[in-house]
Amino acid sequence: MSESELEPSSETQHTYMSPEPHEFVVPTKRVKTPNDLTLWKRSEAYYEYMGFILALNQAVQGSALDSECSQSSAVDSIVQMLNKFDEWIAEIPPTEQPQRFGNKSFRTWHERLQQNALEELKQVLPEDLHRAIPEIVQYLYESFGNPTRIDYGTGHEMAFIMFLCCLFKINVFEHEDRIAVVIKVFNRYLELVRKLQLTYRMEPAGSHGVWSLDDYQFVPFIWGSAQLIGHPRIEPRHFVDPGIVESFSKKYMFLGCIDFISKVKIGPFAEHSNQLWNVSAVSSWSKVNSGLIKMYQAEK
């Protein structure tokens, strides 16, 4: 499926569904072989997933992280839930262990997630939607890393985006929440998973090393580049300027990603983040954005 087939028009709204006739089921892993991956890319679910990313990509163009935007009480509730998950980190400090990576305390944190997520979602969703929780909570469980391997990667990021997509589908989020879901909810999620990665020394899951865009994330580069489309001062070449990054990392998700990478990696940026270094040579944010979407489609 090409980018043009997926790209929503300016009039397109994300497809919502009434939960009443829908039978909610606990999702299971279906993509296990290369043939399954081919089927996935032809599926309605893939179209929905990429369409959702593109719809929010379009909505967030030109909006900084501190922009005023419409947001429902559901947005506030999800942010508060993520805040609570964050508080657990202080309550479950990393244990002393000989291994440098993969602190086993993450398993305790994740166990608490599994013990409490159902009740947390009951506080967020209206009672008539509680029957949807057994389905959508599975995506939440998968959103923060693997407790066995103690790693995190774009598959976990994908699970959280599916979780957000589900909340739109069952009308917990409103159409007007699209910007807030990116700059409030997803950005708060990003802060949380970075804290998990650093606190528990989580390994990158499925990283391609220096040839990957980033060890842990992808979508914040897509939505973050959309935020910068049309910016009067910041061009793609500027994101390798430490001064620009320091000044604007709290306002733009893309620059926040660069700031995080620069703090956790050692050495010249062009060496440890070669793919991003190449992106800095692209002439405009709109071209960066469309190129990243194509790259993401090729990977997913």
PDB file of C-alpha atoms in Angstrom:
ATOM      1  CA  MET A   1       0.000   0.000   0.000  1.00  0.00           C
ATOM      2  CA  SER A   2       1.529   3.295  -1.042  1.00  0.00           C
ATOM      3  CA  GLU A   3       1.734   6.470   0.991  1.00  0.00           C
ATOM      4  CA  SER A   4      -0.665   8.177  -1.438  1.00  0.00           C
ATOM      5  CA  GLU A   5      -3.266   5.491  -0.850  1.00  0.00           C
ATOM      6  CA  LEU A   6      -3.019   5.999   2.892  1.00  0.00           C
ATOM      7  CA  GLU A   7      -2.730   9.773   3.044  1.00  0.00           C
ATOM      8  CA  PRO A   8      -5.955  11.320   4.405  1.00  0.00           C
ATOM      9  CA  SER A   9      -7.430  14.284   2.577  1.00  0.00           C
ATOM     10  CA  SER A  10      -7.964  17.565   4.417  1.00  0.00           C
ATOM     11  CA  GLU A  11     -11.618  16.605   4.836  1.00  0.00           C
ATOM     12  CA  THR A  12     -10.941  13.103   6.109  1.00  0.00           C
ATOM     13  CA  GLN A  13     -11.769  12.323   9.712  1.00  0.00           C
ATOM     14  CA  HIS A  14     -10.590   9.189  11.449  1.00  0.00           C
ATOM     15  CA  THR A  15     -13.171   6.407  11.233  1.00  0.00           C
ATOM     16  CA  TYR A  16     -15.080   5.930  14.465  1.00  0.00           C
ATOM     17  CA  MET A  17     -17.313   3.028  15.345  1.00  0.00           C
ATOM     18  CA  SER A  18     -20.142   2.474  17.743  1.00  0.00           C
ATOM     19  CA  PRO A  19     -19.013  -0.075  20.335  1.00  0.00           C
ATOM     20  CA  GLU A  20     -22.518  -1.521  20.748  1.00  0.00           C
ATOM     21  CA  PRO A  21     -22.556  -4.148  17.947  1.00  0.00           C
ATOM     22  CA  HIS A  22     -18.858  -4.916  18.279  1.00  0.00           C
ATOM     23  CA  GLU A  23     -17.616  -8.074  19.953  1.00  0.00           C
ATOM     24  CA  PHE A  24     -14.413  -7.284  21.820  1.00  0.00           C
ATOM     25  CA  VAL A  25     -11.785 -10.041  21.874  1.00  0.00           C
ATOM     26  CA  VAL A  26      -8.380 -10.369  23.516  1.00  0.00           C
ATOM     27  CA  PRO A  27      -5.788  -9.761  20.748  1.00  0.00           C
ATOM     28  CA  THR A  28      -3.146 -12.385  20.057  1.00  0.00           C
ATOM     29  CA  LYS A  29       0.102 -12.286  18.078  1.00  0.00           C
ATOM     30  CA  ARG A  30      -0.657 -13.226  14.471  1.00  0.00           C
ATOM     31  CA  VAL A  31       2.504 -12.109  12.640  1.00  0.00           C
ATOM     32  CA  LYS A  32       4.995 -14.947  13.160  1.00  0.00           C
ATOM     33  CA  THR A  33       6.473 -15.602   9.692  1.00  0.00           C
ATOM     34  CA  PRO A  34       7.465 -13.524   6.633  1.00  0.00           C
ATOM     35  CA  ASN A  35       4.243 -14.670   4.934  1.00  0.00           C
ATOM     36  CA  ASP A  36       2.250 -13.362   7.891  1.00  0.00           C
ATOM     37  CA  LEU A  37       3.977 -10.004   7.476  1.00  0.00           C
ATOM     38  CA  THR A  38       2.795  -9.847   3.862  1.00  0.00           C
ATOM     39  CA  LEU A  39      -0.762 -10.565   4.978  1.00  0.00           C
ATOM     40  CA  TRP A  40      -0.486  -7.896   7.683  1.00  0.00           C
ATOM     41  CA  LYS A  41       0.497  -5.245   5.140  1.00  0.00           C
ATOM     42  CA  ARG A  42      -2.611  -6.100   3.102  1.00  0.00           C
ATOM     43  CA  SER A  43      -4.950  -6.172   6.075  1.00  0.00           C
ATOM     44  CA  GLU A  44      -7.614  -3.729   7.189  1.00  0.00           C
ATOM     45  CA  ALA A  45      -5.788  -3.450  10.523  1.00  0.00           C
ATOM     46  CA  TYR A  46      -2.612  -2.226   8.788  1.00  0.00           C
ATOM     47  CA  TYR A  47      -4.612   0.316   6.817  1.00  0.00           C
ATOM     48  CA  GLU A  48      -6.270   1.501  10.040  1.00  0.00           C
ATOM     49  CA  TYR A  49      -2.944   1.733  11.863  1.00  0.00           C
ATOM     50  CA  MET A  50      -1.098   3.686   9.182  1.00  0.00           C
ATOM     51  CA  GLY A  51      -4.165   5.809   8.480  1.00  0.00           C
ATOM     52  CA  PHE A  52      -4.289   6.731  12.159  1.00  0.00           C
ATOM     53  CA  ILE A  53      -0.624   7.763  12.189  1.00  0.00           C
ATOM     54  CA  LEU A  54      -1.141   9.872   9.068  1.00  0.00           C
ATOM     55  CA  ALA A  55      -4.314  11.510  10.378  1.00  0.00           C
ATOM     56  CA  LEU A  56      -2.544  12.635  13.551  1.00  0.00           C
ATOM     57  CA  ASN A  57       0.505  13.586  11.487  1.00  0.00           C
ATOM     58  CA  GLN A  58      -1.674  15.938   9.482  1.00  0.00           C
ATOM     59  CA  ALA A  59      -3.419  17.309  12.569  1.00  0.00           C
ATOM     60  CA  VAL A  60      -0.234  18.202  14.457  1.00  0.00           C
ATOM     61  CA  GLN A  61       1.472  20.135  11.661  1.00  0.00           C
ATOM     62  CA  GLY A  62       2.735  23.452  12.993  1.00  0.00           C
ATOM     63  CA  SER A  63       1.729  22.753  16.623  1.00  0.00           C
ATOM     64  CA  ALA A  64       4.404  23.050  19.305  1.00  0.00           C
ATOM     65  CA  LEU A  65       4.264  20.893  22.432  1.00  0.00           C
ATOM     66  CA  ASP A  66       3.122  23.896  24.473  1.00  0.00           C
ATOM     67  CA  SER A  67       0.423  24.959  21.986  1.00  0.00           C
ATOM     68  CA  GLU A  68      -3.100  25.627  23.204  1.00  0.00           C
ATOM     69  CA  CYS A  69      -5.437  22.963  21.849  1.00  0.00           C
ATOM     70  CA  SER A  70      -8.798  21.359  22.433  1.00  0.00           C
ATOM     71  CA  GLN A  71      -8.686  18.403  24.808  1.00  0.00           C
ATOM     72  CA  SER A  72     -11.396  16.311  26.414  1.00  0.00           C
ATOM     73  CA  SER A  73     -11.405  15.001  29.970  1.00  0.00           C
ATOM     74  CA  ALA A  74     -10.258  11.637  28.553  1.00  0.00           C
ATOM     75  CA  VAL A  75      -6.949  13.214  27.519  1.00  0.00           C
ATOM     76  CA  ASP A  76      -6.418  14.465  31.064  1.00  0.00           C
ATOM     77  CA  SER A  77      -7.336  11.046  32.486  1.00  0.00           C
ATOM     78  CA  ILE A  78      -4.841   9.172  30.303  1.00  0.00           C
ATOM     79  CA  VAL A  79      -2.075  11.659  31.175  1.00  0.00           C
ATOM     80  CA  GLN A  80      -2.871  11.194  34.874  1.00  0.00           C
ATOM     81  CA  MET A  81      -2.696   7.421  34.400  1.00  0.00           C
ATOM     82  CA  LEU A  82       0.759   7.758  32.812  1.00  0.00           C
ATOM     83  CA  ASN A  83       1.797  10.021  35.696  1.00  0.00           C
ATOM     84  CA  LYS A  84       0.861   7.247  38.108  1.00  0.00           C
ATOM     85  CA  PHE A  85       2.888   4.713  36.111  1.00  0.00           C
ATOM     86  CA  ASP A  86       5.811   7.146  36.366  1.00  0.00           C
ATOM     87  CA  GLU A  87       5.455   7.366  40.164  1.00  0.00           C
ATOM     88  CA  TRP A  88       5.926   3.602  40.412  1.00  0.00           C
ATOM     89  CA  ILE A  89       9.507   3.999  39.142  1.00  0.00           C
ATOM     90  CA  ALA A  90      10.489   5.899  42.302  1.00  0.00           C
ATOM     91  CA  GLU A  91       8.769   3.211  44.376  1.00  0.00           C
ATOM     92  CA  ILE A  92      10.628   0.414  42.528  1.00  0.00           C
ATOM     93  CA  PRO A  93      14.279   1.538  42.315  1.00  0.00           C
ATOM     94  CA  PRO A  94      16.807  -0.482  40.298  1.00  0.00           C
ATOM     95  CA  THR A  95      18.477  -3.282  42.202  1.00  0.00           C
ATOM     96  CA  GLU A  96      22.230  -3.698  42.494  1.00  0.00           C
ATOM     97  CA  GLN A  97      23.333  -6.441  40.125  1.00  0.00           C
ATOM     98  CA  PRO A  98      26.484  -7.453  38.231  1.00  0.00           C
ATOM     99  CA  GLN A  99      24.894  -7.063  34.782  1.00  0.00           C
ATOM    100  CA  ARG A 100      25.250  -3.601  33.294  1.00  0.00           C
ATOM    101  CA  PHE A 101      22.038  -3.779  31.268  1.00  0.00           C
ATOM    102  CA  GLY A 102      18.585  -5.145  31.964  1.00  0.00           C
ATOM    103  CA  ASN A 103      17.883  -4.295  35.599  1.00  0.00           C
ATOM    104  CA  LYS A 104      15.542  -6.920  36.995  1.00  0.00           C
ATOM    105  CA  SER A 105      13.493  -4.367  38.928  1.00  0.00           C
ATOM    106  CA  PHE A 106      11.772  -3.592  35.624  1.00  0.00           C
ATOM    107  CA  ARG A 107      10.023  -6.939  35.966  1.00  0.00           C
ATOM    108  CA  THR A 108       8.575  -5.770  39.282  1.00  0.00           C
ATOM    109  CA  TRP A 109       7.448  -2.511  37.656  1.00  0.00           C
ATOM    110  CA  HIS A 110       5.838  -4.393  34.781  1.00  0.00           C
ATOM    111  CA  GLU A 111       4.165  -6.818  37.165  1.00  0.00           C
ATOM    112  CA  ARG A 112       2.558  -3.853  38.911  1.00  0.00           C
ATOM    113  CA  LEU A 113       1.401  -2.597  35.516  1.00  0.00           C
ATOM    114  CA  GLN A 114      -0.298  -5.921  34.823  1.00  0.00           C
ATOM    115  CA  GLN A 115      -1.874  -5.955  38.271  1.00  0.00           C
ATOM    116  CA  ASN A 116      -3.264  -2.413  38.059  1.00  0.00           C
ATOM    117  CA  ALA A 117      -3.906  -1.521  34.409  1.00  0.00           C
ATOM    118  CA  LEU A 118      -7.425  -3.006  34.328  1.00  0.00           C
ATOM    119  CA  GLU A 119      -8.558  -0.897  37.266  1.00  0.00           C
ATOM    120  CA  GLU A 120      -6.809   2.177  35.888  1.00  0.00           C
ATOM    121  CA  LEU A 121      -8.718   1.848  32.617  1.00  0.00           C
ATOM    122  CA  LYS A 122     -11.988   1.468  34.517  1.00  0.00           C
ATOM    123  CA  GLN A 123     -11.295   4.923  35.931  1.00  0.00           C
ATOM    124  CA  VAL A 124     -10.720   6.318  32.429  1.00  0.00           C
ATOM    125  CA  LEU A 125     -13.493   4.643  30.421  1.00  0.00           C
ATOM    126  CA  PRO A 126     -17.219   5.187  31.045  1.00  0.00           C
ATOM    127  CA  GLU A 127     -18.969   2.153  32.507  1.00  0.00           C
ATOM    128  CA  ASP A 128     -20.734   1.252  29.258  1.00  0.00           C
ATOM    129  CA  LEU A 129     -17.289   0.757  27.657  1.00  0.00           C
ATOM    130  CA  HIS A 130     -15.775  -1.423  30.373  1.00  0.00           C
ATOM    131  CA  ARG A 131     -16.435  -4.481  28.212  1.00  0.00           C
ATOM    132  CA  ALA A 132     -13.797  -3.113  25.790  1.00  0.00           C
ATOM    133  CA  ILE A 133     -11.084  -3.143  28.457  1.00  0.00           C
ATOM    134  CA  PRO A 134      -9.976  -6.818  28.118  1.00  0.00           C
ATOM    135  CA  GLU A 135      -9.135  -6.080  24.464  1.00  0.00           C
ATOM    136  CA  ILE A 136      -7.462  -2.687  24.732  1.00  0.00           C
ATOM    137  CA  VAL A 137      -5.561  -3.391  27.952  1.00  0.00           C
ATOM    138  CA  GLN A 138      -3.426  -5.948  26.089  1.00  0.00           C
ATOM    139  CA  TYR A 139      -1.958  -3.122  24.009  1.00  0.00           C
ATOM    140  CA  LEU A 140      -1.214  -1.184  27.191  1.00  0.00           C
ATOM    141  CA  TYR A 141       0.592  -4.184  28.698  1.00  0.00           C
ATOM    142  CA  GLU A 142       2.822  -4.328  25.595  1.00  0.00           C
ATOM    143  CA  SER A 143       3.556  -0.584  25.466  1.00  0.00           C
ATOM    144  CA  PHE A 144       6.438  -0.278  27.907  1.00  0.00           C
ATOM    145  CA  GLY A 145       8.866  -3.061  27.080  1.00  0.00           C
ATOM    146  CA  ASN A 146       9.368  -6.786  27.449  1.00  0.00           C
ATOM    147  CA  PRO A 147       9.712  -7.916  31.099  1.00  0.00           C
ATOM    148  CA  THR A 148      11.502 -11.145  30.176  1.00  0.00           C
ATOM    149  CA  ARG A 149      14.215  -9.628  27.975  1.00  0.00           C
ATOM    150  CA  ILE A 150      14.053  -6.217  29.705  1.00  0.00           C
ATOM    151  CA  ASP A 151      14.167  -4.438  26.370  1.00  0.00           C
ATOM    152  CA  TYR A 152      12.158  -1.790  24.543  1.00  0.00           C
ATOM    153  CA  GLY A 153      11.754  -0.948  20.861  1.00  0.00           C
ATOM    154  CA  THR A 154       9.455   0.292  18.136  1.00  0.00           C
ATOM    155  CA  GLY A 155       7.153  -2.701  18.551  1.00  0.00           C
ATOM    156  CA  HIS A 156       6.310  -1.490  22.061  1.00  0.00           C
ATOM    157  CA  GLU A 157       5.836   2.037  20.729  1.00  0.00           C
ATOM    158  CA  MET A 158       3.495   0.557  18.119  1.00  0.00           C
ATOM    159  CA  ALA A 159       1.444  -1.140  20.849  1.00  0.00           C
ATOM    160  CA  PHE A 160       0.851   2.214  22.558  1.00  0.00           C
ATOM    161  CA  ILE A 161      -0.199   3.820  19.283  1.00  0.00           C
ATOM    162  CA  MET A 162      -2.642   0.941  18.760  1.00  0.00           C
ATOM    163  CA  PHE A 163      -3.934   1.621  22.279  1.00  0.00           C
ATOM    164  CA  LEU A 164      -4.523   5.272  21.356  1.00  0.00           C
ATOM    165  CA  CYS A 165      -6.163   4.249  18.087  1.00  0.00           C
ATOM    166  CA  CYS A 166      -8.542   1.962  20.010  1.00  0.00           C
ATOM    167  CA  LEU A 167      -9.546   4.841  22.285  1.00  0.00           C
ATOM    168  CA  PHE A 168     -10.507   6.869  19.226  1.00  0.00           C
ATOM    169  CA  LYS A 169     -12.353   3.921  17.700  1.00  0.00           C
ATOM    170  CA  ILE A 170     -14.595   3.457  20.741  1.00  0.00           C
ATOM    171  CA  ASN A 171     -15.137   7.229  21.050  1.00  0.00           C
ATOM    172  CA  VAL A 172     -13.264   7.739  24.313  1.00  0.00           C
ATOM    173  CA  PHE A 173     -11.179  10.345  22.508  1.00  0.00           C
ATOM    174  CA  GLU A 174     -13.019  12.863  20.338  1.00  0.00           C
ATOM    175  CA  HIS A 175     -12.034  14.001  16.851  1.00  0.00           C
ATOM    176  CA  GLU A 176     -10.997  17.356  18.328  1.00  0.00           C
ATOM    177  CA  ASP A 177      -8.511  15.565  20.611  1.00  0.00           C
ATOM    178  CA  ARG A 178      -6.146  14.661  17.772  1.00  0.00           C
ATOM    179  CA  ILE A 179      -3.568  17.376  18.479  1.00  0.00           C
ATOM    180  CA  ALA A 180      -3.759  16.861  22.250  1.00  0.00           C
ATOM    181  CA  VAL A 181      -3.259  13.110  21.867  1.00  0.00           C
ATOM    182  CA  VAL A 182       0.078  13.814  20.156  1.00  0.00           C
ATOM    183  CA  ILE A 183       1.420  16.758  22.166  1.00  0.00           C
ATOM    184  CA  LYS A 184      -0.037  15.827  25.567  1.00  0.00           C
ATOM    185  CA  VAL A 185      -0.622  12.060  25.728  1.00  0.00           C
ATOM    186  CA  PHE A 186       2.030  10.670  23.377  1.00  0.00           C
ATOM    187  CA  ASN A 187       4.668  13.117  24.550  1.00  0.00           C
ATOM    188  CA  ARG A 188       3.957  12.127  28.171  1.00  0.00           C
ATOM    189  CA  TYR A 189       4.309   8.479  27.144  1.00  0.00           C
ATOM    190  CA  LEU A 190       7.635   9.315  25.513  1.00  0.00           C
ATOM    191  CA  GLU A 191       8.904  10.920  28.722  1.00  0.00           C
ATOM    192  CA  LEU A 192       7.841   7.845  30.690  1.00  0.00           C
ATOM    193  CA  VAL A 193       9.475   5.237  28.453  1.00  0.00           C
ATOM    194  CA  ARG A 194      12.710   7.235  28.359  1.00  0.00           C
ATOM    195  CA  LYS A 195      12.727   7.214  32.151  1.00  0.00           C
ATOM    196  CA  LEU A 196      12.132   3.450  32.126  1.00  0.00           C
ATOM    197  CA  GLN A 197      14.953   2.946  29.618  1.00  0.00           C
ATOM    198  CA  LEU A 198      17.428   4.919  31.719  1.00  0.00           C
ATOM    199  CA  THR A 199      16.361   3.713  35.167  1.00  0.00           C
ATOM    200  CA  TYR A 200      16.276   0.022  34.319  1.00  0.00           C
ATOM    201  CA  ARG A 201      19.017   0.110  31.665  1.00  0.00           C
ATOM    202  CA  MET A 202      16.733  -1.440  29.073  1.00  0.00           C
ATOM    203  CA  GLU A 203      18.279  -2.914  25.931  1.00  0.00           C
ATOM    204  CA  PRO A 204      17.077  -1.746  22.496  1.00  0.00           C
ATOM    205  CA  ALA A 205      14.754  -4.355  20.982  1.00  0.00           C
ATOM    206  CA  GLY A 206      15.580  -5.186  17.376  1.00  0.00           C
ATOM    207  CA  SER A 207      17.910  -2.241  16.817  1.00  0.00           C
ATOM    208  CA  HIS A 208      19.980  -2.077  13.624  1.00  0.00           C
ATOM    209  CA  GLY A 209      22.706  -0.181  15.461  1.00  0.00           C
ATOM    210  CA  VAL A 210      24.240   2.828  13.757  1.00  0.00           C
ATOM    211  CA  TRP A 211      22.094   2.193  10.665  1.00  0.00           C
ATOM    212  CA  SER A 212      18.787   2.536  12.517  1.00  0.00           C
ATOM    213  CA  LEU A 213      17.052   5.881  12.886  1.00  0.00           C
ATOM    214  CA  ASP A 214      17.017   5.461  16.665  1.00  0.00           C
ATOM    215  CA  ASP A 215      17.537   2.602  19.123  1.00  0.00           C
ATOM    216  CA  TYR A 216      14.095   2.898  20.693  1.00  0.00           C
ATOM    217  CA  GLN A 217      11.614   5.143  18.838  1.00  0.00           C
ATOM    218  CA  PHE A 218      10.380   6.023  15.356  1.00  0.00           C
ATOM    219  CA  VAL A 219       6.945   7.683  15.374  1.00  0.00           C
ATOM    220  CA  PRO A 220       8.031  10.759  17.401  1.00  0.00           C
ATOM    221  CA  PHE A 221      10.353  11.589  14.505  1.00  0.00           C
ATOM    222  CA  ILE A 222       7.368  11.446  12.131  1.00  0.00           C
ATOM    223  CA  TRP A 223       5.006  13.516  14.252  1.00  0.00           C
ATOM    224  CA  GLY A 224       7.901  15.697  15.432  1.00  0.00           C
ATOM    225  CA  SER A 225       8.914  16.587  11.884  1.00  0.00           C
ATOM    226  CA  ALA A 226       5.254  17.414  11.133  1.00  0.00           C
ATOM    227  CA  GLN A 227       5.284  19.886  14.020  1.00  0.00           C
ATOM    228  CA  LEU A 228       8.165  21.731  12.359  1.00  0.00           C
ATOM    229  CA  ILE A 229       6.644  22.013   8.877  1.00  0.00           C
ATOM    230  CA  GLY A 230       6.557  25.698   7.985  1.00  0.00           C
ATOM    231  CA  HIS A 231       8.630  26.803  10.978  1.00  0.00           C
ATOM    232  CA  PRO A 232      10.051  30.258  10.165  1.00  0.00           C
ATOM    233  CA  ARG A 233      13.447  29.641  11.759  1.00  0.00           C
ATOM    234  CA  ILE A 234      14.258  25.970  12.277  1.00  0.00           C
ATOM    235  CA  GLU A 235      15.273  23.998   9.182  1.00  0.00           C
ATOM    236  CA  PRO A 236      16.344  20.333   9.078  1.00  0.00           C
ATOM    237  CA  ARG A 237      20.023  21.330   9.012  1.00  0.00           C
ATOM    238  CA  HIS A 238      19.576  23.028  12.378  1.00  0.00           C
ATOM    239  CA  PHE A 239      18.774  19.906  14.398  1.00  0.00           C
ATOM    240  CA  VAL A 240      22.476  19.015  14.565  1.00  0.00           C
ATOM    241  CA  ASP A 241      23.144  22.417  16.175  1.00  0.00           C
ATOM    242  CA  PRO A 242      23.370  21.851  19.964  1.00  0.00           C
ATOM    243  CA  GLY A 243      22.222  25.417  20.657  1.00  0.00           C
ATOM    244  CA  ILE A 244      19.030  25.006  18.629  1.00  0.00           C
ATOM    245  CA  VAL A 245      18.348  21.637  20.246  1.00  0.00           C
ATOM    246  CA  GLU A 246      18.838  23.042  23.744  1.00  0.00           C
ATOM    247  CA  SER A 247      16.551  26.003  23.040  1.00  0.00           C
ATOM    248  CA  PHE A 248      13.694  24.095  21.405  1.00  0.00           C
ATOM    249  CA  SER A 249      13.797  20.494  22.691  1.00  0.00           C
ATOM    250  CA  LYS A 250      10.878  21.166  25.061  1.00  0.00           C
ATOM    251  CA  LYS A 251       8.754  22.633  22.252  1.00  0.00           C
ATOM    252  CA  TYR A 252       9.244  20.140  19.421  1.00  0.00           C
ATOM    253  CA  MET A 253       9.198  16.363  19.716  1.00  0.00           C
ATOM    254  CA  PHE A 254      11.809  15.831  16.987  1.00  0.00           C
ATOM    255  CA  LEU A 255      14.310  18.050  18.782  1.00  0.00           C
ATOM    256  CA  GLY A 256      13.442  16.356  22.069  1.00  0.00           C
ATOM    257  CA  CYS A 257      14.455  13.056  20.470  1.00  0.00           C
ATOM    258  CA  ILE A 258      17.745  14.553  19.287  1.00  0.00           C
ATOM    259  CA  ASP A 259      18.390  15.964  22.757  1.00  0.00           C
ATOM    260  CA  PHE A 260      17.816  12.552  24.367  1.00  0.00           C
ATOM    261  CA  ILE A 261      20.096  10.794  21.864  1.00  0.00           C
ATOM    262  CA  SER A 262      22.841  13.371  22.415  1.00  0.00           C
ATOM    263  CA  LYS A 263      22.704  12.810  26.175  1.00  0.00           C
ATOM    264  CA  VAL A 264      22.806   9.004  26.120  1.00  0.00           C
ATOM    265  CA  LYS A 265      25.265   8.418  23.263  1.00  0.00           C
ATOM    266  CA  ILE A 266      28.959   9.202  23.159  1.00  0.00           C
ATOM    267  CA  GLY A 267      30.981  10.501  20.222  1.00  0.00           C
ATOM    268  CA  PRO A 268      30.292  12.545  17.088  1.00  0.00           C
ATOM    269  CA  PHE A 269      26.612  12.659  16.095  1.00  0.00           C
ATOM    270  CA  ALA A 270      27.435  11.685  12.504  1.00  0.00           C
ATOM    271  CA  GLU A 271      28.980   8.443  13.764  1.00  0.00           C
ATOM    272  CA  HIS A 272      26.488   7.234  16.380  1.00  0.00           C
ATOM    273  CA  SER A 273      23.383   8.450  14.484  1.00  0.00           C
ATOM    274  CA  ASN A 274      24.350   8.239  10.829  1.00  0.00           C
ATOM    275  CA  GLN A 275      20.798   7.939   9.488  1.00  0.00           C
ATOM    276  CA  LEU A 276      19.684  11.064  11.343  1.00  0.00           C
ATOM    277  CA  TRP A 277      22.806  12.888  10.219  1.00  0.00           C
ATOM    278  CA  ASN A 278      21.779  12.140   6.634  1.00  0.00           C
ATOM    279  CA  VAL A 279      18.260  13.434   7.355  1.00  0.00           C
ATOM    280  CA  SER A 280      19.735  16.804   8.364  1.00  0.00           C
ATOM    281  CA  ALA A 281      20.749  17.321   4.715  1.00  0.00           C
ATOM    282  CA  VAL A 282      17.128  17.206   3.477  1.00  0.00           C
ATOM    283  CA  SER A 283      15.913  20.597   2.286  1.00  0.00           C
ATOM    284  CA  SER A 284      12.556  20.907   4.086  1.00  0.00           C
ATOM    285  CA  TRP A 285      10.565  19.451   6.961  1.00  0.00           C
ATOM    286  CA  SER A 286       7.792  18.369   4.613  1.00  0.00           C
ATOM    287  CA  LYS A 287      10.317  16.241   2.694  1.00  0.00           C
ATOM    288  CA  VAL A 288      11.743  14.896   5.957  1.00  0.00           C
ATOM    289  CA  ASN A 289       8.225  14.016   7.074  1.00  0.00           C
ATOM    290  CA  SER A 290       7.222  12.218   3.877  1.00  0.00           C
ATOM    291  CA  GLY A 291      10.561  10.394   3.750  1.00  0.00           C
ATOM    292  CA  LEU A 292      10.208   9.155   7.327  1.00  0.00           C
ATOM    293  CA  ILE A 293       6.681   7.921   6.610  1.00  0.00           C
ATOM    294  CA  LYS A 294       7.985   5.893   3.654  1.00  0.00           C
ATOM    295  CA  MET A 295      10.812   4.513   5.794  1.00  0.00           C
ATOM    296  CA  TYR A 296       8.357   3.540   8.536  1.00  0.00           C
ATOM    297  CA  GLN A 297       6.031   1.828   6.062  1.00  0.00           C
ATOM    298  CA  ALA A 298       8.993  -0.168   4.745  1.00  0.00           C
ATOM    299  CA  GLU A 299       9.843  -1.307   8.287  1.00  0.00           C
ATOM    300  CA  LYS A 300       6.267  -2.076   9.386  1.00  0.00           C
TER     301      LYS A 300
END
